[in-house]
mmCIF file of C-alpha atoms in Angstrom:
data_model
loop_
_atom_site.group_PDB
_atom_site.id
_atom_site.type_symbol
_atom_site.label_atom_id
_atom_site.label_comp_id
_atom_site.label_asym_id
_atom_site.label_seq_id
_atom_site.Cartn_x
_atom_site.Cartn_y
_atom_site.Cartn_z
ATOM 1 C CA ASP A 4 99.112 119.186 45.643
ATOM 2 C CA GLN A 5 98.027 121.504 48.385
ATOM 3 C CA GLN A 6 99.629 120.343 51.588
ATOM 4 C CA VAL A 7 98.289 123.287 53.529
ATOM 5 C CA LYS A 8 94.667 124.128 52.932
ATOM 6 C CA GLN A 9 92.609 127.084 53.975
ATOM 7 C CA ASN A 10 89.294 126.074 52.533
ATOM 8 C CA SER A 11 87.490 129.337 53.110
ATOM 9 C CA PRO A 12 88.783 132.017 50.739
ATOM 10 C CA SER A 13 86.748 134.661 52.519
ATOM 11 C CA LEU A 14 84.937 135.283 55.769
ATOM 12 C CA SER A 15 82.720 138.161 56.814
ATOM 13 C CA VAL A 16 81.779 138.846 60.431
ATOM 14 C CA GLN A 17 80.181 141.631 62.391
ATOM 15 C CA GLU A 18 82.299 143.796 64.669
ATOM 16 C CA GLY A 19 82.404 142.388 68.172
ATOM 17 C CA ARG A 20 81.659 138.823 67.086
ATOM 18 C CA ILE A 21 84.105 135.935 66.873
ATOM 19 C CA SER A 22 86.096 135.213 63.711
ATOM 20 C CA ILE A 23 87.259 131.634 63.196
ATOM 21 C CA LEU A 24 89.785 130.878 60.488
ATOM 22 C CA ASN A 25 90.759 127.295 59.707
ATOM 23 C CA CYS A 26 93.787 125.555 58.294
ATOM 24 C CA ASP A 27 94.386 121.879 57.486
ATOM 25 C CA TYR A 28 97.785 120.360 56.810
ATOM 26 C CA THR A 29 99.152 117.012 55.683
ATOM 27 C CA ASN A 30 102.816 117.046 56.708
ATOM 28 C CA SER A 31 103.033 116.266 60.395
ATOM 29 C CA MET A 32 106.816 116.201 60.363
ATOM 30 C CA PHE A 33 106.976 119.754 61.571
ATOM 31 C CA ASP A 34 105.589 120.638 64.918
ATOM 32 C CA TYR A 35 105.345 124.377 64.658
ATOM 33 C CA PHE A 36 102.701 126.482 63.012
ATOM 34 C CA LEU A 37 102.325 130.190 62.504
ATOM 35 C CA TRP A 38 99.656 132.637 61.425
ATOM 36 C CA TYR A 39 100.445 135.725 59.412
ATOM 37 C CA LYS A 40 98.252 138.667 58.553
ATOM 38 C CA LYS A 41 98.557 140.632 55.334
ATOM 39 C CA TYR A 42 97.155 144.042 54.464
ATOM 40 C CA PRO A 43 97.036 145.210 50.823
ATOM 41 C CA ALA A 44 100.321 146.563 49.493
ATOM 42 C CA GLU A 45 102.223 145.296 52.533
ATOM 43 C CA GLY A 46 104.161 142.134 53.283
ATOM 44 C CA PRO A 47 102.714 139.587 55.724
ATOM 45 C CA THR A 48 103.276 140.238 59.417
ATOM 46 C CA PHE A 49 103.607 137.612 62.087
ATOM 47 C CA LEU A 50 100.539 137.222 64.264
ATOM 48 C CA ILE A 51 100.756 134.200 66.521
ATOM 49 C CA SER A 52 102.320 130.736 66.604
ATOM 50 C CA ILE A 53 101.838 127.380 68.278
ATOM 51 C CA SER A 54 104.005 124.325 68.798
ATOM 52 C CA SER A 55 102.779 120.765 69.030
ATOM 53 C CA ILE A 56 103.518 120.536 72.728
ATOM 54 C CA LYS A 57 100.504 122.813 73.154
ATOM 55 C CA ASP A 58 96.969 122.629 71.894
ATOM 56 C CA LYS A 59 96.236 126.276 72.520
ATOM 57 C CA ASN A 60 98.134 129.540 72.513
ATOM 58 C CA GLU A 61 96.570 132.844 73.396
ATOM 59 C CA ASP A 62 97.728 136.403 72.770
ATOM 60 C CA GLY A 63 95.191 139.055 73.599
ATOM 61 C CA ARG A 64 92.235 138.777 71.256
ATOM 62 C CA PHE A 65 93.951 136.063 69.223
ATOM 63 C CA THR A 66 93.926 132.364 70.100
ATOM 64 C CA VAL A 67 95.285 129.540 67.993
ATOM 65 C CA PHE A 68 94.107 125.970 68.544
ATOM 66 C CA LEU A 69 95.935 122.886 67.319
ATOM 67 C CA ASN A 70 94.347 119.477 66.826
ATOM 68 C CA LYS A 71 97.237 117.220 65.918
ATOM 69 C CA SER A 72 95.185 114.094 65.385
ATOM 70 C CA ALA A 73 93.023 115.933 62.868
ATOM 71 C CA LYS A 74 95.978 117.895 61.457
ATOM 72 C CA HIS A 75 93.933 121.010 61.891
ATOM 73 C CA LEU A 76 94.580 124.411 63.361
ATOM 74 C CA SER A 77 92.317 127.357 63.798
ATOM 75 C CA LEU A 78 92.672 131.010 64.646
ATOM 76 C CA HIS A 79 90.038 132.666 66.793
ATOM 77 C CA ILE A 80 89.724 136.424 66.980
ATOM 78 C CA VAL A 81 87.404 137.746 69.630
ATOM 79 C CA PRO A 82 86.074 140.337 69.666
ATOM 80 C CA SER A 83 86.656 141.063 65.984
ATOM 81 C CA GLN A 84 87.432 144.641 65.030
ATOM 82 C CA PRO A 85 87.270 146.402 61.635
ATOM 83 C CA GLY A 86 91.080 146.790 61.752
ATOM 84 C CA ASP A 87 91.355 143.011 61.684
ATOM 85 C CA SER A 88 90.149 143.037 58.080
ATOM 86 C CA ALA A 89 93.038 141.483 56.157
ATOM 87 C CA VAL A 90 94.129 138.239 54.536
ATOM 88 C CA TYR A 91 95.232 135.599 57.034
ATOM 89 C CA PHE A 92 97.716 132.883 56.121
ATOM 90 C CA CYS A 93 98.717 129.825 58.086
ATOM 91 C CA LEU A 94 102.310 128.630 57.707
ATOM 92 C CA THR A 95 103.659 125.229 58.604
ATOM 93 C CA GLY A 96 107.199 124.599 59.763
ATOM 94 C CA ASP A 97 108.263 123.468 56.286
ATOM 95 C CA MET A 98 107.611 126.926 54.817
ATOM 96 C CA ARG A 99 104.288 126.094 53.230
ATOM 97 C CA PHE A 100 101.604 128.737 53.319
ATOM 98 C CA GLY A 101 97.907 128.178 52.951
ATOM 99 C CA ALA A 102 96.127 130.077 50.185
ATOM 100 C CA GLY A 103 94.826 132.599 52.692
ATOM 101 C CA THR A 104 91.437 133.651 54.012
ATOM 102 C CA ARG A 105 90.242 137.210 53.467
ATOM 103 C CA LEU A 106 88.558 138.376 56.641
ATOM 104 C CA THR A 107 86.184 141.331 56.513
ATOM 105 C CA VAL A 108 84.927 142.726 59.787
ATOM 106 C CA LYS A 109 81.911 144.958 59.304
ATOM 107 C CA PRO A 110 81.269 147.854 61.686
ATOM 108 C CA LYS B 17 115.714 149.267 63.427
ATOM 109 C CA ALA B 18 114.873 149.405 59.731
ATOM 110 C CA GLY B 19 112.623 146.704 58.342
ATOM 111 C CA VAL B 20 113.108 144.493 55.335
ATOM 112 C CA THR B 21 113.456 146.506 52.166
ATOM 113 C CA GLN B 22 112.907 145.354 48.618
ATOM 114 C CA THR B 23 113.799 147.071 45.395
ATOM 115 C CA PRO B 24 112.342 147.857 43.024
ATOM 116 C CA ARG B 25 108.748 147.990 44.254
ATOM 117 C CA TYR B 26 107.271 147.704 40.772
ATOM 118 C CA LEU B 27 108.680 146.279 37.595
ATOM 119 C CA ILE B 28 107.361 145.705 34.097
ATOM 120 C CA LYS B 29 109.159 143.313 31.770
ATOM 121 C CA THR B 30 108.371 141.476 28.561
ATOM 122 C CA ARG B 31 108.428 137.770 27.885
ATOM 123 C CA GLY B 32 111.869 136.331 27.424
ATOM 124 C CA GLN B 33 113.643 139.008 29.427
ATOM 125 C CA GLN B 34 115.327 138.415 32.731
ATOM 126 C CA VAL B 35 114.909 140.285 35.990
ATOM 127 C CA THR B 36 116.827 140.730 39.219
ATOM 128 C CA LEU B 37 115.106 141.639 42.460
ATOM 129 C CA SER B 38 116.912 142.799 45.577
ATOM 130 C CA CYS B 39 116.218 142.313 49.266
ATOM 131 C CA SER B 40 117.945 143.858 52.261
ATOM 132 C CA PRO B 41 117.166 142.034 55.511
ATOM 133 C CA ILE B 42 116.813 143.494 58.956
ATOM 134 C CA SER B 43 120.218 144.269 60.404
ATOM 135 C CA GLY B 44 121.593 141.191 62.131
ATOM 136 C CA HIS B 45 119.332 138.752 60.344
ATOM 137 C CA ARG B 46 121.198 136.064 58.484
ATOM 138 C CA SER B 47 118.393 134.270 56.715
ATOM 139 C CA VAL B 48 116.538 135.544 53.672
ATOM 140 C CA SER B 49 113.642 133.643 52.137
ATOM 141 C CA TRP B 50 111.837 134.418 48.911
ATOM 142 C CA TYR B 51 108.166 133.814 48.159
ATOM 143 C CA GLN B 52 105.932 134.247 45.134
ATOM 144 C CA GLN B 53 102.373 135.384 45.660
ATOM 145 C CA THR B 54 99.769 134.974 42.930
ATOM 146 C CA PRO B 55 95.978 135.136 43.185
ATOM 147 C CA GLY B 56 95.608 131.521 42.130
ATOM 148 C CA GLN B 57 98.422 129.886 44.070
ATOM 149 C CA GLY B 58 98.710 132.049 47.143
ATOM 150 C CA LEU B 59 102.125 132.339 48.785
ATOM 151 C CA GLN B 60 104.668 129.826 47.554
ATOM 152 C CA PHE B 61 108.132 129.312 48.922
ATOM 153 C CA LEU B 62 110.952 129.793 46.426
ATOM 154 C CA PHE B 63 114.158 129.365 48.417
ATOM 155 C CA GLU B 64 115.990 130.335 51.547
ATOM 156 C CA TYR B 65 119.535 131.574 51.943
ATOM 157 C CA PHE B 66 121.526 131.501 55.131
ATOM 158 C CA SER B 67 125.149 132.563 55.434
ATOM 159 C CA GLU B 68 125.439 132.896 51.652
ATOM 160 C CA THR B 69 124.287 129.319 51.037
ATOM 161 C CA GLN B 70 120.967 128.113 49.705
ATOM 162 C CA ARG B 71 119.562 125.977 52.502
ATOM 163 C CA ASN B 72 116.058 125.183 51.329
ATOM 164 C CA LYS B 73 114.326 125.216 47.996
ATOM 165 C CA GLY B 74 110.713 125.126 46.894
ATOM 166 C CA ASN B 75 109.282 123.556 43.780
ATOM 167 C CA PHE B 76 110.161 126.131 41.125
ATOM 168 C CA PRO B 77 111.980 125.677 37.802
ATOM 169 C CA GLY B 78 115.652 126.458 37.402
ATOM 170 C CA ARG B 79 114.790 129.801 35.802
ATOM 171 C CA PHE B 80 114.396 131.041 39.347
ATOM 172 C CA SER B 81 117.695 131.486 41.123
ATOM 173 C CA GLY B 82 119.115 133.527 43.912
ATOM 174 C CA ARG B 83 122.163 134.405 45.879
ATOM 175 C CA GLN B 84 123.125 135.979 49.146
ATOM 176 C CA PHE B 85 126.025 138.281 49.834
ATOM 177 C CA SER B 86 128.284 138.462 52.854
ATOM 178 C CA ASN B 87 126.225 141.333 54.271
ATOM 179 C CA SER B 88 123.132 139.058 54.080
ATOM 180 C CA ARG B 89 121.564 141.070 51.262
ATOM 181 C CA SER B 90 119.978 138.782 48.719
ATOM 182 C CA GLU B 91 119.064 138.917 45.063
ATOM 183 C CA MET B 92 116.619 136.805 43.147
ATOM 184 C CA ASN B 93 116.911 136.322 39.411
ATOM 185 C CA VAL B 94 114.292 135.073 36.992
ATOM 186 C CA SER B 95 115.451 134.312 33.474
ATOM 187 C CA THR B 96 113.415 133.855 30.312
ATOM 188 C CA LEU B 97 110.352 135.467 31.835
ATOM 189 C CA GLU B 98 106.942 133.981 31.155
ATOM 190 C CA LEU B 99 103.535 135.604 31.502
ATOM 191 C CA GLY B 100 102.830 133.343 34.467
ATOM 192 C CA ASP B 101 105.745 134.861 36.362
ATOM 193 C CA SER B 102 103.665 137.982 36.946
ATOM 194 C CA ALA B 103 103.301 138.065 40.707
ATOM 195 C CA LEU B 104 104.206 139.781 43.934
ATOM 196 C CA TYR B 105 107.619 138.598 45.075
ATOM 197 C CA LEU B 106 108.137 138.810 48.796
ATOM 198 C CA CYS B 107 111.289 138.390 50.744
ATOM 199 C CA ALA B 108 111.462 137.684 54.439
ATOM 200 C CA SER B 109 114.332 137.758 56.880
ATOM 201 C CA SER B 110 114.912 135.991 60.168
ATOM 202 C CA LEU B 111 117.698 135.664 62.674
ATOM 203 C CA SER B 112 118.262 131.986 62.078
ATOM 204 C CA LEU B 113 116.971 129.472 59.576
ATOM 205 C CA ALA B 114 113.309 130.181 58.958
ATOM 206 C CA ILE B 115 112.601 126.500 58.694
ATOM 207 C CA SER B 116 113.633 126.259 62.312
ATOM 208 C CA THR B 117 110.417 128.161 62.983
ATOM 209 C CA ASP B 118 112.087 131.468 63.660
ATOM 210 C CA THR B 119 109.672 134.317 63.009
ATOM 211 C CA GLN B 120 110.062 135.835 59.596
ATOM 212 C CA TYR B 121 109.747 139.531 58.880
ATOM 213 C CA PHE B 122 108.488 140.347 55.427
ATOM 214 C CA GLY B 123 109.288 143.179 53.103
ATOM 215 C CA PRO B 124 106.614 145.021 51.120
ATOM 216 C CA GLY B 125 107.294 142.994 47.994
ATOM 217 C CA THR B 126 108.167 143.672 44.379
ATOM 218 C CA ARG B 127 105.267 143.526 41.976
ATOM 219 C CA LEU B 128 106.469 142.090 38.689
ATOM 220 C CA THR B 129 104.317 142.344 35.592
ATOM 221 C CA VAL B 130 105.334 140.381 32.524
ATOM 222 C CA LEU B 131 103.781 141.540 29.255
#
């Protein structure tokens, strides 16, 4: 059973536009969520995190939103750049990754 | 500071064999976690070691085992390999227990192919 779901396996956006990646979870026992980015042939790298005491955390072009009642988090990238093209994973505090969303940013 | 290193980077084995993968964490990190990445299942947590003790375990059969040494280096062993074990195996290190939400730093992975 998938306890962390990223329902969009891929997303394509134009450079300069907003990218929105979504993640749904079932286990609300953990109050900390992270996003990782993965390029081909490399391990995932930490991108941004959020704890349940917040509903938003911003770091430059990256913003993560948390909706605890809906058990949903999203990652916004604005403006999107071609270098953002990668696979994005959400990770819940119990070490469960989503299946990933492949983001392609077209010049 | 050197990053997480994994050896070997690529490995080809046949069904029924066993394999040992190695991971050296970032200096000073005491936690090492192992993950399996496959196209169909995404990234799945195998286990986490902290101070030479397995602290957390994912939902994998007993053929998958690991250990951690006093210098925090970790090895993962898979016995009686099956075709479905073909995957990218990633290890990640963190200062404290990863499940405590400490940021993990990933190695490049070992790509295992089982024929």
